Coordinates of C-alpha atoms in Angstrom, one line a residue:
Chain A
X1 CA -22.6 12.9 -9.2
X2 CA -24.4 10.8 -6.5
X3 CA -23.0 7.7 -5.9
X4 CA -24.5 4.9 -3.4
X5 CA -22.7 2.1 -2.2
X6 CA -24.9 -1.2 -1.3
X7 CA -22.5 -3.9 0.4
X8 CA -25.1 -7.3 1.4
X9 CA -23.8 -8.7 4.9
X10 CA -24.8 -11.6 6.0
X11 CA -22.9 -13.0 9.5
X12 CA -19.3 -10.8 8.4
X13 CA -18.5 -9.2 11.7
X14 CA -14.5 -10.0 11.2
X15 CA -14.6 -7.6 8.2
X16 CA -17.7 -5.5 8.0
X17 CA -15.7 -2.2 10.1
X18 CA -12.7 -3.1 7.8
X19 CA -14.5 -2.5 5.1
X20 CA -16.6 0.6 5.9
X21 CA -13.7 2.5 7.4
X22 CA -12.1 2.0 4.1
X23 CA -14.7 3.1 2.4
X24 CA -15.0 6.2 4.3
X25 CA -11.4 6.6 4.2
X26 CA -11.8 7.3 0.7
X27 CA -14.9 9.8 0.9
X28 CA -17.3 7.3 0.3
X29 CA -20.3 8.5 2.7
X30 CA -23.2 6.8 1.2
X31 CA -23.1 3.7 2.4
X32 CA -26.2 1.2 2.0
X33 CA -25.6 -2.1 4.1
X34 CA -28.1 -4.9 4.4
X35 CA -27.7 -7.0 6.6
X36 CA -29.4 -10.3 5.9
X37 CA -30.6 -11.4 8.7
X38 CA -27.2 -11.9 10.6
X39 CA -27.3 -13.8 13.8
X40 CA -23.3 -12.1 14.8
X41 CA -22.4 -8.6 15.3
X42 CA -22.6 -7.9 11.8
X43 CA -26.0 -4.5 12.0
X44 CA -24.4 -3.7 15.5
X45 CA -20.8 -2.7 13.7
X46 CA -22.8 -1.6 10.6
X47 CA -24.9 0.9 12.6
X48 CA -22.0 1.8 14.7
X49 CA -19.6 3.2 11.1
X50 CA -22.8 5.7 10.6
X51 CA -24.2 4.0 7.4
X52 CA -27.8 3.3 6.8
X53 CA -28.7 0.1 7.8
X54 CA -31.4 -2.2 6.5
X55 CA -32.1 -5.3 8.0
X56 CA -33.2 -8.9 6.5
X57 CA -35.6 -10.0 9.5
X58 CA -34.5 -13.5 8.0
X59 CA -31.7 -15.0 5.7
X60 CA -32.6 -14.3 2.5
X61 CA -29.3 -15.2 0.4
X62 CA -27.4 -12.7 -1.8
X63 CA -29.3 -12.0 -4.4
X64 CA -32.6 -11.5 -1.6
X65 CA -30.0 -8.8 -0.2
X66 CA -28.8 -7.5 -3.0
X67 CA -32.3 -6.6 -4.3
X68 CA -33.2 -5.0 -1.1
X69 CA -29.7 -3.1 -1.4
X70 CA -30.8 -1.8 -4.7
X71 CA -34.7 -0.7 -3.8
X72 CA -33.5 1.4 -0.8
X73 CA -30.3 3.1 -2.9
X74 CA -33.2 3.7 -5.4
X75 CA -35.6 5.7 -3.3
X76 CA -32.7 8.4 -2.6
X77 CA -32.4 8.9 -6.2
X78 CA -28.5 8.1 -7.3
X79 CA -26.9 8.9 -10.3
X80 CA -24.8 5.6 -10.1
X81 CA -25.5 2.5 -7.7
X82 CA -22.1 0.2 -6.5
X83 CA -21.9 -3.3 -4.9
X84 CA -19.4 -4.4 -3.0
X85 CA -19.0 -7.4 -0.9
X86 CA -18.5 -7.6 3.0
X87 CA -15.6 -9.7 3.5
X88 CA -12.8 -7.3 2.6
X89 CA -12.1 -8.6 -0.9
X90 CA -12.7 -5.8 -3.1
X91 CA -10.5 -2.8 -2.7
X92 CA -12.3 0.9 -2.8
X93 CA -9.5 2.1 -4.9
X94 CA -11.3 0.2 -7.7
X95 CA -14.6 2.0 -7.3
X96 CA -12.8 4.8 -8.9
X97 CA -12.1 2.8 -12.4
X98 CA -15.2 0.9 -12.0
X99 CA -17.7 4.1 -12.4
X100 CA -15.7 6.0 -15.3
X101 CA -17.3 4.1 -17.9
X102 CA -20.5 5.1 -16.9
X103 CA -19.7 8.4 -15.9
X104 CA -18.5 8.2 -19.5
X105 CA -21.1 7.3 -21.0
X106 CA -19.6 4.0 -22.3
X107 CA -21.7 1.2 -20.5
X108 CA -24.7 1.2 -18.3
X109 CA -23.3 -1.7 -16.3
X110 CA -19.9 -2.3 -15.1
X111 CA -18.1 -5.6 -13.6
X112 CA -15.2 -5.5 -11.9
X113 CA -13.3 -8.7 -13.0
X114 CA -10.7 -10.5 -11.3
X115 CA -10.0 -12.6 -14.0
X116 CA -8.3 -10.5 -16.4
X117 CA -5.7 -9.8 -13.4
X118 CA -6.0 -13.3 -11.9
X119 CA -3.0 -13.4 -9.7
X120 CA -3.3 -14.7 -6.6
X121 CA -6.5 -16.5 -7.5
X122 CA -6.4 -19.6 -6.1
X123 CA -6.8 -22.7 -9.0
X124 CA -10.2 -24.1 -7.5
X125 CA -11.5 -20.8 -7.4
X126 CA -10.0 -20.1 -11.4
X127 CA -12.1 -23.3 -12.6
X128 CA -15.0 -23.1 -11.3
X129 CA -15.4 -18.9 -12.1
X130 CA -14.6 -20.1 -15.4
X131 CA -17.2 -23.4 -15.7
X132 CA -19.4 -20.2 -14.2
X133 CA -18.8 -17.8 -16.9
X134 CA -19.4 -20.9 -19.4
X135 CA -22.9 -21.4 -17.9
X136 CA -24.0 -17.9 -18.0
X137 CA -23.1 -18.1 -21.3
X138 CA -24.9 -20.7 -22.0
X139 CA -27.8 -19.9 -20.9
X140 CA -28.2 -16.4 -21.3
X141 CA -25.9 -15.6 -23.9
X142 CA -23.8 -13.3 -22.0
X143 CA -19.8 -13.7 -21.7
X144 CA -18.1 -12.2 -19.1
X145 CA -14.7 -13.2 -17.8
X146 CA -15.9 -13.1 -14.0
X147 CA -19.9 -13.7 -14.1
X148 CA -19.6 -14.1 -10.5
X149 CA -17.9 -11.0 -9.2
X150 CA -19.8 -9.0 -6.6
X151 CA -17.8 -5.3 -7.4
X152 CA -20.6 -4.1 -10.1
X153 CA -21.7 -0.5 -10.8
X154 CA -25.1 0.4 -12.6
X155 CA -26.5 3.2 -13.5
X156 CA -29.5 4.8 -12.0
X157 CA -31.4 3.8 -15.1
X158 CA -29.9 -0.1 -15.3
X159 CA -30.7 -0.1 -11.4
X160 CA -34.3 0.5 -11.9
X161 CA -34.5 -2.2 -15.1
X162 CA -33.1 -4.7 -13.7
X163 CA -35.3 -7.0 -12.2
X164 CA -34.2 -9.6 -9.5
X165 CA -35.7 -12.7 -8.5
X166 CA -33.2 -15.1 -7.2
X167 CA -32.7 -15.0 -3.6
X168 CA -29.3 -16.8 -3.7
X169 CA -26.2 -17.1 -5.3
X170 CA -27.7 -17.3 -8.9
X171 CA -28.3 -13.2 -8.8
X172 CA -24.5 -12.8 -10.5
X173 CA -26.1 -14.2 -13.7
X174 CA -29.4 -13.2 -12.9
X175 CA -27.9 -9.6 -12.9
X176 CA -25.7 -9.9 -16.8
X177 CA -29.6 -11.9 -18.0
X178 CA -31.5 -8.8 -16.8
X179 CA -28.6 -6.4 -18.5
X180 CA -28.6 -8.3 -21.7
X181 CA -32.8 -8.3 -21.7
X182 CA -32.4 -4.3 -21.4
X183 CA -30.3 -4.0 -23.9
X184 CA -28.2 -2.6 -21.1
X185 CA -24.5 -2.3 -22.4
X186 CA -22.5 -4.2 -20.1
X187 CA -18.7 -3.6 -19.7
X188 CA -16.1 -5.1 -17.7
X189 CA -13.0 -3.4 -15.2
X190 CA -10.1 -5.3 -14.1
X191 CA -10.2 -4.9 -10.1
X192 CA -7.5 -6.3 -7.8
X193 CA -8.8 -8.5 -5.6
X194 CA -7.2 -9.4 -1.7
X195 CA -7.2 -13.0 -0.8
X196 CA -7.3 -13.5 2.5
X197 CA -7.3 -16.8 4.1
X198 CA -11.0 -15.0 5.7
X199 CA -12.5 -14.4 2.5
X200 CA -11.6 -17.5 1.0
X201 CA -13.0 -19.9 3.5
X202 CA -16.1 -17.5 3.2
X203 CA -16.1 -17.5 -0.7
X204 CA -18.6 -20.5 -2.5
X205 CA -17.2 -23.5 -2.4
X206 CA -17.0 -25.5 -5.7
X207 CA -19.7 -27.8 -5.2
X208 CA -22.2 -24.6 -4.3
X209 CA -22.2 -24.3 -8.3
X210 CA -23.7 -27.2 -8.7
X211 CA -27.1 -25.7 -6.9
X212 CA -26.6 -22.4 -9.0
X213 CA -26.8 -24.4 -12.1
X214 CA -29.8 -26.5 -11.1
X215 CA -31.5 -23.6 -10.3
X216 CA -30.6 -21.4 -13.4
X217 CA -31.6 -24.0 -15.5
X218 CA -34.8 -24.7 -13.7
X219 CA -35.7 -21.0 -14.2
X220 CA -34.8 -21.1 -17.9
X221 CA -37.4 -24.2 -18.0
X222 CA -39.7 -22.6 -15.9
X223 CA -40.1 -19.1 -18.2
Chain B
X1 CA -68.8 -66.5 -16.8
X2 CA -65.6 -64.9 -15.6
X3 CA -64.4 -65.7 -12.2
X4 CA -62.2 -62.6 -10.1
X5 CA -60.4 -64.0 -7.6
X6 CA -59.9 -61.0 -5.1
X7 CA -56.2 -60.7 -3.5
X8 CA -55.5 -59.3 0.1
X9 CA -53.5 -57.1 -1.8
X10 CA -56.2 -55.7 -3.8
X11 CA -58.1 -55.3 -0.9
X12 CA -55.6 -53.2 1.1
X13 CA -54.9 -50.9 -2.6
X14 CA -58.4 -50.3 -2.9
X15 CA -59.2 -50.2 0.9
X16 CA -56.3 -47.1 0.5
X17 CA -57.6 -45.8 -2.7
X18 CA -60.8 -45.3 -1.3
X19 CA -59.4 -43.5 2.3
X20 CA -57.2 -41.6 -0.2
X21 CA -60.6 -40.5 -2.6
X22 CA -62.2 -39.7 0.8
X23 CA -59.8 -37.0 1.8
X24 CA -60.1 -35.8 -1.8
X25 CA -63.8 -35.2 -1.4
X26 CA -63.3 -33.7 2.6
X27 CA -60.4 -31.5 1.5
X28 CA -62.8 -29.6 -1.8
X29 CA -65.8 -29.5 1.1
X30 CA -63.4 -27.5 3.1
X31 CA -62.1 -25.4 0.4
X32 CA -58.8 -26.5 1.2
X33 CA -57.7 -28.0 -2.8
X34 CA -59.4 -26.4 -5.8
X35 CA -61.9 -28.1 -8.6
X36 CA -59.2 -29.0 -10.8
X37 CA -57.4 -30.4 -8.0
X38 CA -59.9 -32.2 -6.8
X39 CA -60.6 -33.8 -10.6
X40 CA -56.7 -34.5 -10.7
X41 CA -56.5 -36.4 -7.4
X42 CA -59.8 -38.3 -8.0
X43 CA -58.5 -39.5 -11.3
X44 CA -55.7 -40.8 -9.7
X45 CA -57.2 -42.9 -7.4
X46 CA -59.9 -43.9 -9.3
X47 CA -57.3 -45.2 -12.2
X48 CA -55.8 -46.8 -9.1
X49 CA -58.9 -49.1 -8.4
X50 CA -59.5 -49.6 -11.8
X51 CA -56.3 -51.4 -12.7
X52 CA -56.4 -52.8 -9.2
X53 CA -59.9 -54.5 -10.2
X54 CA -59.3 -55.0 -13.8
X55 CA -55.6 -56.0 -14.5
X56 CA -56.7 -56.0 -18.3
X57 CA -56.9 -52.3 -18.5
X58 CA -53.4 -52.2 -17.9
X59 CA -52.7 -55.0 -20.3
X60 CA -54.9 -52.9 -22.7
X61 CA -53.2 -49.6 -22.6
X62 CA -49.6 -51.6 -22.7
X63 CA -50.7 -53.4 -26.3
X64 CA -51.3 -49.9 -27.6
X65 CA -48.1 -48.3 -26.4
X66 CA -46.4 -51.8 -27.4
X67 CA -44.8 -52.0 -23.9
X68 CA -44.3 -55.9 -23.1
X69 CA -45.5 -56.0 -19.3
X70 CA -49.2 -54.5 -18.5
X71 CA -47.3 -53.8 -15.0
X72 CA -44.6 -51.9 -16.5
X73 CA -47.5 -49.5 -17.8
X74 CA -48.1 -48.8 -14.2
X75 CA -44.9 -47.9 -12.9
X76 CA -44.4 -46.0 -15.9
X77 CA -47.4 -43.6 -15.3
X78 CA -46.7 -43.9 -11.6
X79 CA -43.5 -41.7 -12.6
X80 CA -44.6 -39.5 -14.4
X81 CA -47.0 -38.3 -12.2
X82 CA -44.3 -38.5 -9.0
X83 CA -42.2 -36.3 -11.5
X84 CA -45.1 -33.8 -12.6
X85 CA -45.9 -33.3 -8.9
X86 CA -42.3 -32.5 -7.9
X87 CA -41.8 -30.3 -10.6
X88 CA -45.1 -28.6 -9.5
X89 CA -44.3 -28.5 -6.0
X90 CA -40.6 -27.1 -6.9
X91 CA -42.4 -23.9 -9.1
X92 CA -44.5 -23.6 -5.8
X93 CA -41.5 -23.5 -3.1
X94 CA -40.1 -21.4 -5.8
X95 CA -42.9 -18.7 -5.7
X96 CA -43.4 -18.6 -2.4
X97 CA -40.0 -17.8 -1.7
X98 CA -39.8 -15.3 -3.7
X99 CA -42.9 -14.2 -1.8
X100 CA -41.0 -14.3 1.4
X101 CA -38.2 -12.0 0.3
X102 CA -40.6 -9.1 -0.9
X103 CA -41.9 -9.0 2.8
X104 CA -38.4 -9.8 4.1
X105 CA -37.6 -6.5 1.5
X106 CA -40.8 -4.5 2.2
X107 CA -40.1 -4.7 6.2
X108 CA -36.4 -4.0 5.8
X109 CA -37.1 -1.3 3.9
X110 CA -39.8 0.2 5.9
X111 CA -37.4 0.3 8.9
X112 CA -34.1 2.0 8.3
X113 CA -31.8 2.1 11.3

């Protein structure tokens, strides 16, 4: 069972060595990191932990990086494909949990939810992950208790369907649209998540919905 | 015999219009705007000089769309065409980022450190 990690950085030098040594810690050896065209330490730390580094020569936003993260874990030919975010949120305990139902058979694409564990969440964050879900469902008629979550597992056969576009935030839904139009089955973990007084200042901020929206629904008129 | 007083106003519109055609015509010599463009943009401006000249078009087109003011008809189109040509120039900015992150992708790709 190959398994590939792809965590998108984009300026998280406070956390990226956190992150990979915990990883590692855990066995996890291949590690896929973009780095989205940071302007801190963030490649120079990545490159330093050993893992294989590809770099953004711009910004490109998550869903740019996560795209890239998913093309270069592709040409190495993975049984399964995990993301995980930079800034220390996501425990690798989890990754365990989050791969079994795919290892299983049972879905082609997992989320890790923090919302059917939500403690520690702060409110903000609980309202606006659920106006979040409500849009995704919406629009793409796909309902997931945390449509926003960045712990996911594919696949290698939902890696290669799934077809992203977005550059920025949007991807989350962009990712359970792509699922649904694959008839991929999609299936959701709880994860704990740790809130750090880092990860929250460098988590969305509420009114960064607002340009998600405009932009998912601009796609939706666009197609 | 019908007597057109001419405005300064309708001197500087149509003195604009016709700058405006101008570049139309300079920018499809240089290849710069396609055909259809081209048509678009000179239908614009030549509308433009036409209600300038003859405010009875406009007075026209309002009795058939019963809209009370023949310059109400204007602004009205004026709109429509401002929000046609942001929506266009949105699906533009749109595709040509996406065009930047498959280079952004393709390099980053190419070069693994």
């Amino acid at each position: 069972m190959k398994l590939s990690i792809i965590i998108p950085a984009y300026n998280e030098e406070a956390t990226i060595s956190h992150v990979l040594r915990g990883l590692k810690s855990k066995g996890y050896k291949n590690i896929v990191v973009v780095d989205d065209g940071s302007i801190d330490k963030t490649p120079h730390i990545a490159k330093k932990e050993g893992v294989k580094l590809h770099s953004h020569i711009i910004n490109r936003g998550l869903g740019g990086a996560l795209g890239t993260g998913i093309e270069a874990a592709l040409l190495e030919n993975p049984d399964i494909i995990v993301t995980l975010d930079a800034d220390g949120q996501h425990d690798p305990k989890d990754i365990k949990k989050l791969i079994k139902p795919i290892i299983r058979g049972e879905a082609d694409v997992v989320i890790g939810s923090r919302m059917l564990n939500p403690r520690g969440m702060p409110f903000s964050k609980r309202v606006a992950n659920k106006i979040g879900n409500f849009i995704t469902w919406l629009l793409f008629g796909v309902y997931i208790s945390d449509s926003q979550s960045g712990l996911r597992a594919f696949s290698k056969n939902a890696a290669q369907k799934i077809n992203i576009k977005t550059n920025g935030m949007e991807v989350s839904s962009e990712i359970l649209k792509e699922a649904k139009r694959n008839n991929l089955k999609i299936k959701e973990v709880p994860i704990k998540t740790i809130y750090t007084k880092y990860s929250i200042k460098k988590g969305q901020k509420w009114w960064h919905g607002f340009k998600v929206l405009g932009k998912l629904v601009l796609r939706k008129l666009m197609r | 015999m019908v007597v057109i007083t001419i405005t300064p106003l309708q001197i500087v519109v149509v003195l604009f219009a016709l700058f405006a055609l101008s570049r139309v015509i300079f920018r499809l010599k240089e290849s710069n705007i396609t055909k259809k463009e081209a048509f678009f943009w000179s239908l614009v401006w030549i509308a433009l000089i036409i209600v300038v000249f003859l405010p009875g078009v406009a007075g026209f087109i309002a009795g058939i769309l019963g809209i009370g003011r023949a310059i109400d008809v204007v602004v009205y189109a004026a709109i429509i065409v401002l929000f046609y040509l942001i929506f266009r120039i949105y699906v533009r900015l749109e595709k040509i980022d996406h065009e930047i992150t498959t280079i952004v992708r393709k390099i980053a790709i190419r070069k693994r450190k």
